[in-house]
């Protein structure tokens, strides 16, 4: 039996420098058929990965974590983009009503404990949704944050193989692909939002700022937590 780390190392060696579409096709059709999901925020750059995935298999499961705090524009964009691309299995998952009532009844937690808010609204629901899958595909890229500078195409978390087909892409690659395929933009891009998460923790970004400067502004936080080891107990 192949050890998971050996598998990831082998995949990185064989496909770590392949074009994104080739990586996606291999993951969906050959490596993990029926056992892989795309995880998407339906945010500022999500259309690229979703377009590639739909071209390979429009029935591939797409997981969207509906935290209950998204912009209305994001929820509308999710539905419009899924329809535009012909995606047939978009699954919205999120915290239970009991979790919200127990952990954030007044909906203020994002203002004083964004890590804890992300932990129960994003991390825990995604962990539940990924049960039954062996691998998941993300749209992360190295240029997005200091925490992603060494991002490989294939990696492993505690339970799954994680695949980052667009790891090496930059803003020009993304813009070129969007233009070439005439992909609809997230409506908040035109208003100055360049990295889009939950409404309480997302602000407009200035032209001179890093694209993710508008996420969790005022906090020493650059990741929601789904790509980092758990730092919060969900029940606290």
Tab-separated table of C-alpha atoms in Angstrom:
chain	number	residue	atom	x	y	z
A	1	UNK	CA	0.000	0.000	0.000
A	2	UNK	CA	1.346	3.424	-0.988
A	3	UNK	CA	1.885	5.784	1.926
A	4	UNK	CA	-0.101	9.053	1.513
A	5	UNK	CA	3.024	11.185	1.668
A	6	UNK	CA	4.712	9.008	-0.943
A	7	UNK	CA	1.639	9.423	-3.151
A	8	UNK	CA	1.749	13.205	-2.846
A	9	UNK	CA	5.483	13.276	-3.561
A	10	UNK	CA	4.986	11.111	-6.630
A	11	UNK	CA	2.130	13.275	-7.917
A	12	UNK	CA	4.148	16.432	-7.353
A	13	UNK	CA	7.061	14.925	-9.253
A	14	UNK	CA	4.905	13.775	-12.177
A	15	UNK	CA	2.375	16.603	-12.434
A	16	UNK	CA	3.634	19.439	-10.269
A	17	UNK	CA	4.718	21.476	-13.301
A	18	UNK	CA	1.954	20.464	-15.691
A	19	UNK	CA	-0.589	22.978	-17.042
A	20	UNK	CA	-3.576	23.489	-14.724
A	21	UNK	CA	-6.066	21.837	-17.078
A	22	UNK	CA	-3.892	18.732	-17.245
A	23	UNK	CA	-3.640	18.583	-13.452
A	24	UNK	CA	-7.408	18.968	-13.121
A	25	UNK	CA	-8.149	16.345	-15.746
A	26	UNK	CA	-5.809	13.853	-14.102
A	27	UNK	CA	-7.336	14.489	-10.667
A	28	UNK	CA	-10.964	14.207	-11.777
A	29	UNK	CA	-10.709	11.436	-14.368
A	30	UNK	CA	-7.730	9.298	-13.379
A	31	UNK	CA	-6.418	9.822	-9.862
A	32	UNK	CA	-9.576	10.271	-7.780
A	33	UNK	CA	-12.609	9.551	-9.994
A	34	UNK	CA	-15.773	10.100	-7.980
A	35	UNK	CA	-13.711	10.897	-4.866
A	36	UNK	CA	-12.591	14.484	-5.465
A	37	UNK	CA	-14.379	17.799	-4.971
A	38	UNK	CA	-13.645	21.356	-6.020
A	39	UNK	CA	-13.869	23.831	-3.138
A	40	UNK	CA	-14.768	27.331	-4.284
A	41	UNK	CA	-15.589	30.623	-2.583
A	42	UNK	CA	-17.201	31.963	-5.779
A	43	UNK	CA	-15.023	34.982	-5.152
A	44	UNK	CA	-12.987	37.396	-7.235
A	45	UNK	CA	-10.957	34.801	-9.178
A	46	UNK	CA	-13.112	31.694	-8.818
A	47	UNK	CA	-14.477	31.647	-12.358
A	48	UNK	CA	-11.149	30.467	-13.792
A	49	UNK	CA	-10.879	27.220	-11.832
A	50	UNK	CA	-14.600	26.533	-12.143
A	51	UNK	CA	-14.516	27.043	-15.916
A	52	UNK	CA	-11.648	24.562	-16.221
A	53	UNK	CA	-13.438	22.045	-14.001
A	54	UNK	CA	-16.711	22.358	-15.909
A	55	UNK	CA	-14.906	21.719	-19.198
A	56	UNK	CA	-13.542	18.455	-17.805
A	57	UNK	CA	-16.657	17.238	-15.997
A	58	UNK	CA	-19.622	19.543	-15.287
A	59	UNK	CA	-20.871	16.988	-12.737
A	60	UNK	CA	-17.785	17.242	-10.522
A	61	UNK	CA	-18.919	18.168	-6.975
A	62	UNK	CA	-18.299	21.829	-6.129
A	63	UNK	CA	-18.433	22.732	-2.432
A	64	UNK	CA	-19.323	26.287	-1.433
A	65	UNK	CA	-19.179	27.127	2.263
A	66	UNK	CA	-22.162	29.356	2.943
A	67	UNK	CA	-21.159	30.939	6.225
A	68	UNK	CA	-24.361	32.904	6.576
A	69	UNK	CA	-22.324	36.132	6.379
A	70	UNK	CA	-21.622	36.385	2.651
A	71	UNK	CA	-22.473	39.397	0.523
A	72	UNK	CA	-25.778	38.980	-1.292
A	73	UNK	CA	-23.784	39.632	-4.475
A	74	UNK	CA	-21.658	36.533	-3.807
A	75	UNK	CA	-24.699	34.299	-3.402
A	76	UNK	CA	-26.201	35.671	-6.607
A	77	UNK	CA	-22.879	35.224	-8.400
A	78	UNK	CA	-22.668	31.612	-7.214
A	79	UNK	CA	-25.992	30.837	-8.819
A	80	UNK	CA	-25.366	32.787	-12.030
A	81	UNK	CA	-21.856	31.418	-12.544
A	82	UNK	CA	-22.900	27.833	-11.874
A	83	UNK	CA	-25.666	28.190	-14.446
A	84	UNK	CA	-23.374	29.928	-16.950
A	85	UNK	CA	-20.775	27.159	-16.706
A	86	UNK	CA	-23.292	24.316	-16.596
A	87	UNK	CA	-22.086	23.000	-13.244
A	88	UNK	CA	-24.493	20.296	-12.135
A	89	UNK	CA	-23.459	19.538	-8.545
A	90	UNK	CA	-22.850	22.726	-6.568
A	91	UNK	CA	-23.335	22.005	-2.865
A	92	UNK	CA	-23.717	24.822	-0.360
A	93	UNK	CA	-22.676	23.777	3.135
A	94	UNK	CA	-22.420	25.761	6.355
A	95	UNK	CA	-22.841	25.873	10.113
A	96	UNK	CA	-25.929	24.391	11.713
A	97	UNK	CA	-28.585	26.602	13.270
A	98	UNK	CA	-27.580	25.200	16.674
A	99	UNK	CA	-23.946	26.194	16.128
A	100	UNK	CA	-24.916	29.728	15.129
A	101	UNK	CA	-27.220	30.104	18.136
A	102	UNK	CA	-24.595	28.770	20.531
A	103	UNK	CA	-21.477	30.394	19.124
A	104	UNK	CA	-22.584	33.653	17.513
A	105	UNK	CA	-26.167	34.435	18.495
A	106	UNK	CA	-25.748	38.197	18.084
A	107	UNK	CA	-23.657	37.867	14.882
A	108	UNK	CA	-20.833	39.931	16.383
A	109	UNK	CA	-18.121	37.274	16.697
A	110	UNK	CA	-16.335	38.357	13.518
A	111	UNK	CA	-15.594	41.727	15.145
A	112	UNK	CA	-13.824	40.353	18.220
A	113	UNK	CA	-12.803	36.776	17.338
A	114	UNK	CA	-12.485	36.305	13.564
A	115	UNK	CA	-10.508	33.071	14.007
A	116	UNK	CA	-13.268	31.556	16.113
A	117	UNK	CA	-15.913	32.788	13.689
A	118	UNK	CA	-14.122	31.201	10.730
A	119	UNK	CA	-13.591	28.010	12.738
A	120	UNK	CA	-17.273	27.218	13.163
A	121	UNK	CA	-18.660	28.943	10.084
A	122	UNK	CA	-16.081	27.677	7.546
A	123	UNK	CA	-13.601	25.128	8.843
A	124	UNK	CA	-15.996	22.740	10.579
A	125	UNK	CA	-18.651	22.716	7.818
A	126	UNK	CA	-16.028	22.040	5.159
A	127	UNK	CA	-14.529	19.209	7.184
A	128	UNK	CA	-17.983	17.623	7.361
A	129	UNK	CA	-18.626	18.148	3.658
A	130	UNK	CA	-15.305	16.569	2.657
A	131	UNK	CA	-16.081	13.301	4.386
A	132	UNK	CA	-16.361	10.659	1.702
A	133	UNK	CA	-13.823	12.385	-0.561
A	134	UNK	CA	-10.150	11.460	-0.801
A	135	UNK	CA	-8.983	14.729	-2.351
A	136	UNK	CA	-10.046	18.310	-2.900
A	137	UNK	CA	-9.122	20.998	-5.382
A	138	UNK	CA	-8.504	24.626	-4.437
A	139	UNK	CA	-7.955	27.824	-6.384
A	140	UNK	CA	-5.056	29.081	-4.259
A	141	UNK	CA	-2.087	30.787	-5.892
A	142	UNK	CA	1.373	31.621	-4.603
A	143	UNK	CA	1.137	35.347	-5.228
A	144	UNK	CA	-1.932	35.784	-3.022
A	145	UNK	CA	-0.294	35.809	0.409
A	146	UNK	CA	2.986	35.277	2.231
A	147	UNK	CA	1.544	32.044	3.622
A	148	UNK	CA	1.275	30.709	0.057
A	149	UNK	CA	4.685	31.555	-1.388
A	150	UNK	CA	5.869	27.928	-1.369
A	151	UNK	CA	2.513	26.417	-2.308
A	152	UNK	CA	2.950	23.110	-4.184
A	153	UNK	CA	0.461	21.785	-6.703
A	154	UNK	CA	-0.002	18.646	-4.598
A	155	UNK	CA	0.020	18.599	-0.810
A	156	UNK	CA	-1.651	16.755	2.033
A	157	UNK	CA	-3.593	17.871	5.070
A	158	UNK	CA	-4.539	15.593	7.955
A	159	UNK	CA	-7.087	13.619	5.962
A	160	UNK	CA	-6.963	14.471	2.256
A	161	UNK	CA	-4.782	15.117	-0.738
A	162	UNK	CA	-5.086	18.788	-1.678
A	163	UNK	CA	-4.581	19.902	-5.254
A	164	UNK	CA	-3.747	23.477	-6.254
A	165	UNK	CA	-3.693	23.521	-10.094
A	166	UNK	CA	-3.307	27.309	-10.335
A	167	UNK	CA	-0.495	27.601	-7.786
A	168	UNK	CA	1.984	29.153	-10.227
A	169	UNK	CA	-0.436	31.543	-11.934
A	170	UNK	CA	-0.199	35.313	-11.503
A	171	UNK	CA	-2.671	38.158	-12.032
A	172	UNK	CA	-1.836	38.412	-15.741
A	173	UNK	CA	-2.519	34.699	-16.251
A	174	UNK	CA	-5.888	35.048	-14.539
A	175	UNK	CA	-6.886	38.186	-16.430
A	176	UNK	CA	-5.859	36.619	-19.733
A	177	UNK	CA	-7.905	33.500	-19.111
A	178	UNK	CA	-10.964	35.494	-18.014
A	179	UNK	CA	-10.767	37.639	-21.144
A	180	UNK	CA	-10.161	34.704	-23.489
A	181	UNK	CA	-13.201	32.828	-22.197
A	182	UNK	CA	-15.363	35.891	-21.513
A	183	UNK	CA	-16.061	34.814	-17.963
A	184	UNK	CA	-18.501	36.923	-15.945
A	185	UNK	CA	-16.791	38.847	-13.125
A	186	UNK	CA	-17.894	38.972	-9.528
A	187	UNK	CA	-20.059	42.124	-9.310
A	188	UNK	CA	-18.125	43.499	-6.321
A	189	UNK	CA	-14.895	43.757	-8.315
A	190	UNK	CA	-16.195	46.908	-9.981
A	191	UNK	CA	-16.695	48.467	-6.543
A	192	UNK	CA	-13.065	48.010	-5.489
A	193	UNK	CA	-13.237	44.663	-3.698
A	194	UNK	CA	-10.316	42.567	-4.955
A	195	UNK	CA	-10.428	39.608	-2.536
A	196	UNK	CA	-13.937	38.740	-1.418
A	197	UNK	CA	-14.920	36.808	1.682
A	198	UNK	CA	-17.623	37.338	4.290
A	199	UNK	CA	-19.174	40.807	4.386
A	200	UNK	CA	-18.127	41.739	7.969
A	201	UNK	CA	-14.475	40.905	7.229
A	202	UNK	CA	-14.063	42.257	3.692
A	203	UNK	CA	-13.390	45.863	2.709
A	204	UNK	CA	-12.503	47.811	-0.416
A	205	UNK	CA	-8.816	47.743	-1.348
A	206	UNK	CA	-6.856	50.759	-2.549
A	207	UNK	CA	-4.896	50.665	-5.794
A	208	UNK	CA	-1.607	50.702	-3.886
A	209	UNK	CA	-2.618	47.942	-1.477
A	210	UNK	CA	-2.148	44.190	-1.603
A	211	UNK	CA	-5.292	42.519	-3.012
A	212	UNK	CA	-5.900	40.720	0.295
A	213	UNK	CA	-5.395	43.825	2.431
A	214	UNK	CA	-9.140	44.158	2.675
A	215	UNK	CA	-9.579	40.807	4.382
A	216	UNK	CA	-9.797	40.918	8.192
A	217	UNK	CA	-8.545	44.498	8.180
A	218	UNK	CA	-7.174	45.459	11.586
A	219	UNK	CA	-6.392	41.880	12.594
A	220	UNK	CA	-3.179	39.875	12.285
A	221	UNK	CA	-4.942	37.351	10.069
A	222	UNK	CA	-4.458	36.433	6.407
A	223	UNK	CA	-6.144	32.996	6.148
A	224	UNK	CA	-9.623	31.842	7.127
A	225	UNK	CA	-8.260	28.596	8.546
A	226	UNK	CA	-9.337	25.905	6.102
A	227	UNK	CA	-5.777	25.761	4.796
A	228	UNK	CA	-4.051	25.950	8.178
A	229	UNK	CA	-3.899	23.630	11.208
A	230	UNK	CA	-6.875	24.211	13.498
A	231	UNK	CA	-6.097	26.889	16.076
A	232	UNK	CA	-9.495	27.218	17.723
A	233	UNK	CA	-11.736	24.769	19.479
A	234	UNK	CA	-15.098	24.938	17.739
A	235	UNK	CA	-17.044	24.751	20.987
A	236	UNK	CA	-15.435	27.794	22.603
